[in-house]
XYZ file of C-alpha atoms in Angstrom:
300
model
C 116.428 124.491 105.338
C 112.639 125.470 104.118
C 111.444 128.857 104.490
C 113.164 132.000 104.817
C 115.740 130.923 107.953
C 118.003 134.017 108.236
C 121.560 134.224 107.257
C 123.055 133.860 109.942
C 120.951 131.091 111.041
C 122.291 129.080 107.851
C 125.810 129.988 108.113
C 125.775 128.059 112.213
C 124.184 125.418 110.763
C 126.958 124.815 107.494
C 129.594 125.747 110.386
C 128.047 122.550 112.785
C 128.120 120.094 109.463
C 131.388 120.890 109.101
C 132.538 120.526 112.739
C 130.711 117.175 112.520
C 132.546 115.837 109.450
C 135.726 117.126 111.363
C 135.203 115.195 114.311
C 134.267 111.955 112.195
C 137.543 112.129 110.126
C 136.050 113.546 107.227
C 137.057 117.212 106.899
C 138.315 116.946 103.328
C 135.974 114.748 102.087
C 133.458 115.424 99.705
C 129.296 115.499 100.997
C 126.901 113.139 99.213
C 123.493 115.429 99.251
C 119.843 114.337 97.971
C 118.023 117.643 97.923
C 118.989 121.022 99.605
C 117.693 124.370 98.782
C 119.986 127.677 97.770
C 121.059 128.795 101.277
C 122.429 125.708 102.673
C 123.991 124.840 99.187
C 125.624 127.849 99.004
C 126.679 128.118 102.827
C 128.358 124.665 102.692
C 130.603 125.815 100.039
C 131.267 129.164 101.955
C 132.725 126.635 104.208
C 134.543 124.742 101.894
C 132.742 121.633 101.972
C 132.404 120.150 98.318
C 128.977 118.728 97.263
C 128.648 115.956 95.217
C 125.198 114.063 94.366
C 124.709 111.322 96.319
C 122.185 109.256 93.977
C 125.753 106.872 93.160
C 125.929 105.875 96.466
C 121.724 105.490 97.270
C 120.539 104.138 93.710
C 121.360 100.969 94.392
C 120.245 100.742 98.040
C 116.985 101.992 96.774
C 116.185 99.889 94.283
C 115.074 96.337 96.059
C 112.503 97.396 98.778
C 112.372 96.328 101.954
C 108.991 94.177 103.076
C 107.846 96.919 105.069
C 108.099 98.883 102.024
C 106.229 96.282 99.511
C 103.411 96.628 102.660
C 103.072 100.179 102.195
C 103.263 100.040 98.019
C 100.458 97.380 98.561
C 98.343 100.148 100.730
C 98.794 102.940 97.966
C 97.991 100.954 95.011
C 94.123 100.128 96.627
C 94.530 104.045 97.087
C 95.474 104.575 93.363
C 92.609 102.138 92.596
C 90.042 104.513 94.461
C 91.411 107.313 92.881
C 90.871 106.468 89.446
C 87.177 104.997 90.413
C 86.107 108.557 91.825
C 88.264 110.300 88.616
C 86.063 108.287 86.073
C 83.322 108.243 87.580
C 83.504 112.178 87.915
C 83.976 112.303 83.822
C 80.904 113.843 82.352
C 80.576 116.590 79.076
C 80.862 119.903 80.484
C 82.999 119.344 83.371
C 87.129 120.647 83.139
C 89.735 119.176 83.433
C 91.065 121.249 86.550
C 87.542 120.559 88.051
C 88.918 116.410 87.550
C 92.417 117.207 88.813
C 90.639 118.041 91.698
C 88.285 115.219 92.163
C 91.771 113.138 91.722
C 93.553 114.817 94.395
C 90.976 114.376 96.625
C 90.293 111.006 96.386
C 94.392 110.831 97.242
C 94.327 113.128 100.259
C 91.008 111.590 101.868
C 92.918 108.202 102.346
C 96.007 109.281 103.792
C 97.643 110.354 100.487
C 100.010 113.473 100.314
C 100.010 115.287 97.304
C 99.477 115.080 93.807
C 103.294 116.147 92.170
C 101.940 116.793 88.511
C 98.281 117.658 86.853
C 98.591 115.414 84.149
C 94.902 115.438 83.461
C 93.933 116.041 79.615
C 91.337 115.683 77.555
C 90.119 115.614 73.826
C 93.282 117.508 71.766
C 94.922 118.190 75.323
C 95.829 114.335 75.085
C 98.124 114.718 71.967
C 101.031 115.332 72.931
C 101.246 113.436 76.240
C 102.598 115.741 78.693
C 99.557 118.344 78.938
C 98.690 119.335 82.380
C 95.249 120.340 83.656
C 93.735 123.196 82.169
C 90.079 124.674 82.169
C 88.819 122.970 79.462
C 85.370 121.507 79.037
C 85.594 118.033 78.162
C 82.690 117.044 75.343
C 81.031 113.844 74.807
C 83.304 112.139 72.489
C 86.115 113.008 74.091
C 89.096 110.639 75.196
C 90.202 111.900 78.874
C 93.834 110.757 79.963
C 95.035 110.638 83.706
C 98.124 109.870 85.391
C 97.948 109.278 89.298
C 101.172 110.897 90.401
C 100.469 110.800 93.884
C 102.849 110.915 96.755
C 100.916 108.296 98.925
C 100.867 106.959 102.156
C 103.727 107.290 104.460
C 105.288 109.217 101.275
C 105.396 105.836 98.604
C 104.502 107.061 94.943
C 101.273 106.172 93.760
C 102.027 105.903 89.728
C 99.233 104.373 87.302
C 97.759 105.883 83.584
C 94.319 105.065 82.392
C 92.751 107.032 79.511
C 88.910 106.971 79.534
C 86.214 107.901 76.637
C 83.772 110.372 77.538
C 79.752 109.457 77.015
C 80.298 107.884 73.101
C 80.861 105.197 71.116
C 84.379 104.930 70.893
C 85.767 105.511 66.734
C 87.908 102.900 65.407
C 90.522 105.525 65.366
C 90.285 105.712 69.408
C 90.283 101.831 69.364
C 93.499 101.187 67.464
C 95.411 104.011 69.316
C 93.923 102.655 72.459
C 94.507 98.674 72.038
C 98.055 99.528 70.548
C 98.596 101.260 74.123
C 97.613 98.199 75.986
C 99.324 95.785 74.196
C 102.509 97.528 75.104
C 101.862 97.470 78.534
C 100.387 93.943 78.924
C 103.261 92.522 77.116
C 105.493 93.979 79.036
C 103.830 92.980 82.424
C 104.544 89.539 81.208
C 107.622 89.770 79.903
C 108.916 91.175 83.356
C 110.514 88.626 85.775
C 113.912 88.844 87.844
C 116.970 87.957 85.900
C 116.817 89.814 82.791
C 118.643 92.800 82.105
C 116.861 96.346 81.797
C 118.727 95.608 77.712
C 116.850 92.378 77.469
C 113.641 93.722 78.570
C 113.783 96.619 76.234
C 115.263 94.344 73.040
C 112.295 91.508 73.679
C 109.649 94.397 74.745
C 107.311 94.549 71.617
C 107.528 97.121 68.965
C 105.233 100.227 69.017
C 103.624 100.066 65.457
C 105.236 102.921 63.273
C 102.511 105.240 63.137
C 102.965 106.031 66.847
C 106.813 105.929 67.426
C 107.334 109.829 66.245
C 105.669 110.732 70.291
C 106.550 107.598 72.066
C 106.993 107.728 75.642
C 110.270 108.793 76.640
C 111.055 105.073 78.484
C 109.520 101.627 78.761
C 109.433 101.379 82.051
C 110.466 103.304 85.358
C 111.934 102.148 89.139
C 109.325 103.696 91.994
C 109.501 104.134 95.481
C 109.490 107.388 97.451
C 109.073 109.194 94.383
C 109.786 108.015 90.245
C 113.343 106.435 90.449
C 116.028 105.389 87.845
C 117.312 104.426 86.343
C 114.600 104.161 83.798
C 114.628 101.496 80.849
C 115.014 103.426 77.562
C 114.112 102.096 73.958
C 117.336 101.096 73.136
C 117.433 104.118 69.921
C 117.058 106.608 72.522
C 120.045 105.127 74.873
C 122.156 108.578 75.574
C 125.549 107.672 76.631
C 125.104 108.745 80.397
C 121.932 106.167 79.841
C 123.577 103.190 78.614
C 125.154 101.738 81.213
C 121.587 101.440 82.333
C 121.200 98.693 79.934
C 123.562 96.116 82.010
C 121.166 97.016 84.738
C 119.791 93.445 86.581
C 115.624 93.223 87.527
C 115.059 91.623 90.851
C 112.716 90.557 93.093
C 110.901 93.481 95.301
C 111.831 95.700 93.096
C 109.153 98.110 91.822
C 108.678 99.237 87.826
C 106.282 101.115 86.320
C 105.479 100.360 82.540
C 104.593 103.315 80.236
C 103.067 103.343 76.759
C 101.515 106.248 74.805
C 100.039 105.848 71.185
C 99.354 109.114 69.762
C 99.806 109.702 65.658
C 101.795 113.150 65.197
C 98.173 115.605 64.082
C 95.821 113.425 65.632
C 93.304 115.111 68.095
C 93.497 112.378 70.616
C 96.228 110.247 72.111
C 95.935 107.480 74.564
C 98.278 106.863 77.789
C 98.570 103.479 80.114
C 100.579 102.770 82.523
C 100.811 100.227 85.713
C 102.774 99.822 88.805
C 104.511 96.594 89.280
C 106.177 94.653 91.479
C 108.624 91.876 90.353
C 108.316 88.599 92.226
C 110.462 85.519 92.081
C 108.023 84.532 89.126
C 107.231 87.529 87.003
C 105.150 90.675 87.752
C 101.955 91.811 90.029
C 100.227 94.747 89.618
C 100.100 96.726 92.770
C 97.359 98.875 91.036
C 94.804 96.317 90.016
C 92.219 99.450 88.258
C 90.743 97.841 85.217
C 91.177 98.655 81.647
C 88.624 100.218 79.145
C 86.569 97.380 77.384
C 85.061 99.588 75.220
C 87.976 100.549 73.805
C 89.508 97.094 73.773
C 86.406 95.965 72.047
């Protein structure tokens, strides 16, 4: 139902779904829908078909994917690997951060990517908060630069990785701690993943983000990817809502696919550094379907 289809147009087509639930049985039952615009919403209910969301019924078919779909993940995460390559290697003083965005996206499109579904590209104070999408400033020498891939990939499959970068410097101690405190949160928790646990266990045995940090944590450990970011996500268990906690009893299994998130950025600080990589959980842990380095000079 894209575009601008004319009334009438919608109304024949809510009038044909609801001669085809009629004919299946199903006139008073309720229709499971993913993602419809305002016409056809509001046209099935003319016709007095009730909507419901169908993530109940499709969260769980989701979650494990298929080997087909492990084949494709595979393909997207050498794509996501390119795509950080050309972003860094694109990072020099004076150029913006929409001018990077750009770089980013077309490293994506080039190889058979989609689209890019946010701009999180940041740089300098833009990086603290996380959350700050490209805008047209100039990055300086000095300056961490923070990425996140959010690419719709390859035959659709979400391309999801975070690497933060220093621009032309010596990192500061300051960037160091923030940075390392990052990766240890991610690394730990790429080894801590295997099939079996709980999404509870993993968050209770995940380590702790030192105190300085935990004011602008991320808003989960870790997410479920596919066709686009999936839940449900694993929260720290202090910020377990109630709709969230059922979450917890949640099982990890083989060929399923998580991304694990970290941010360390002090509350006032001008800088703030984000990681993340996409994983897929084997029968004996976790491999990275993104295999883009990390920063030694900021480890160091």
């Amino acid at each position: 139902m894209e575009g601008s289809p004319s009334a009438e147009h919608v109304r024949r087509w809510a009038v044909h779904v609801r001669s085809v639930l009629a004919e299946l049985g199903l006139a008073h039952e309720p229709l499971a829908v993913d993602k419809l615009d305002t016409l056809g919403f509001l046209a099935l209910q003319a016709e007095g078909i009730r909507i419901i969301d169908s993530s109940a019924a499709t969260t769980d078919a989701r979650e494990v994917k298929t080997p087909d779909e492990v084949a494709l993940m595979r393909i997207n995460g050498s794509i996501g690997e390119a795509m950080l390559s050309e972003f860094k290697a694109a990072i020099t003083p004076g150029m913006r951060e929409c001018e990077l965005l750009g770089v980013l996206a077309r490293a994506l499109i080039s190889r058979g990517g989609e689209y890019l579904f946010t701009g999180l590209v940041s740089s300098g104070e833009n990086t603290n908060p996380w959350g700050s999408e490209a805008s047209d400033r100039a990055v300086l020498a000095g300056d961490l630069v923070g990425v996140d891939t959010d690419g719709v990939g390859y035959e659709g499959y979400v391309i999801d990785v975070s690497r933060t970068f220093l621009c032309d410097a010596e990192p500061t101690a300051e960037q160091r701690d923030a940075y390392r405190a990052s990766h240890h949160q991610v690394t730990a928790m790429t080894e801590l993943l295997r099939p079996g646990m709980t999404f509870g266990e993993f968050s209770r045995s995940a380590p702790a983000l030192p105190e300085r940090y935990r004011a602008q944590r991320y808003y989960a450990r870790a997410h479920q990817a596919g066709l686009e970011d999936e839940g449900p996500s694993i929260f720290f268990d202090e910020d377990l809502g109630e709709r969230d906690a059922a979450a917890r009893d949640r099982t990890i299994k083989p060929n399923m696919v998580l991304c694990v998130e970290a941010y360390a950025g002090e509350v006032g600080e001008r800088f703030g550094v984000k990681l993340e990589d996409q994983l897929l959980v084997t029968e004996h842990g976790a491999e990275p379907l993104c295999r883009y380095p990390y920063e030694t000079r900021l480890l160091n």
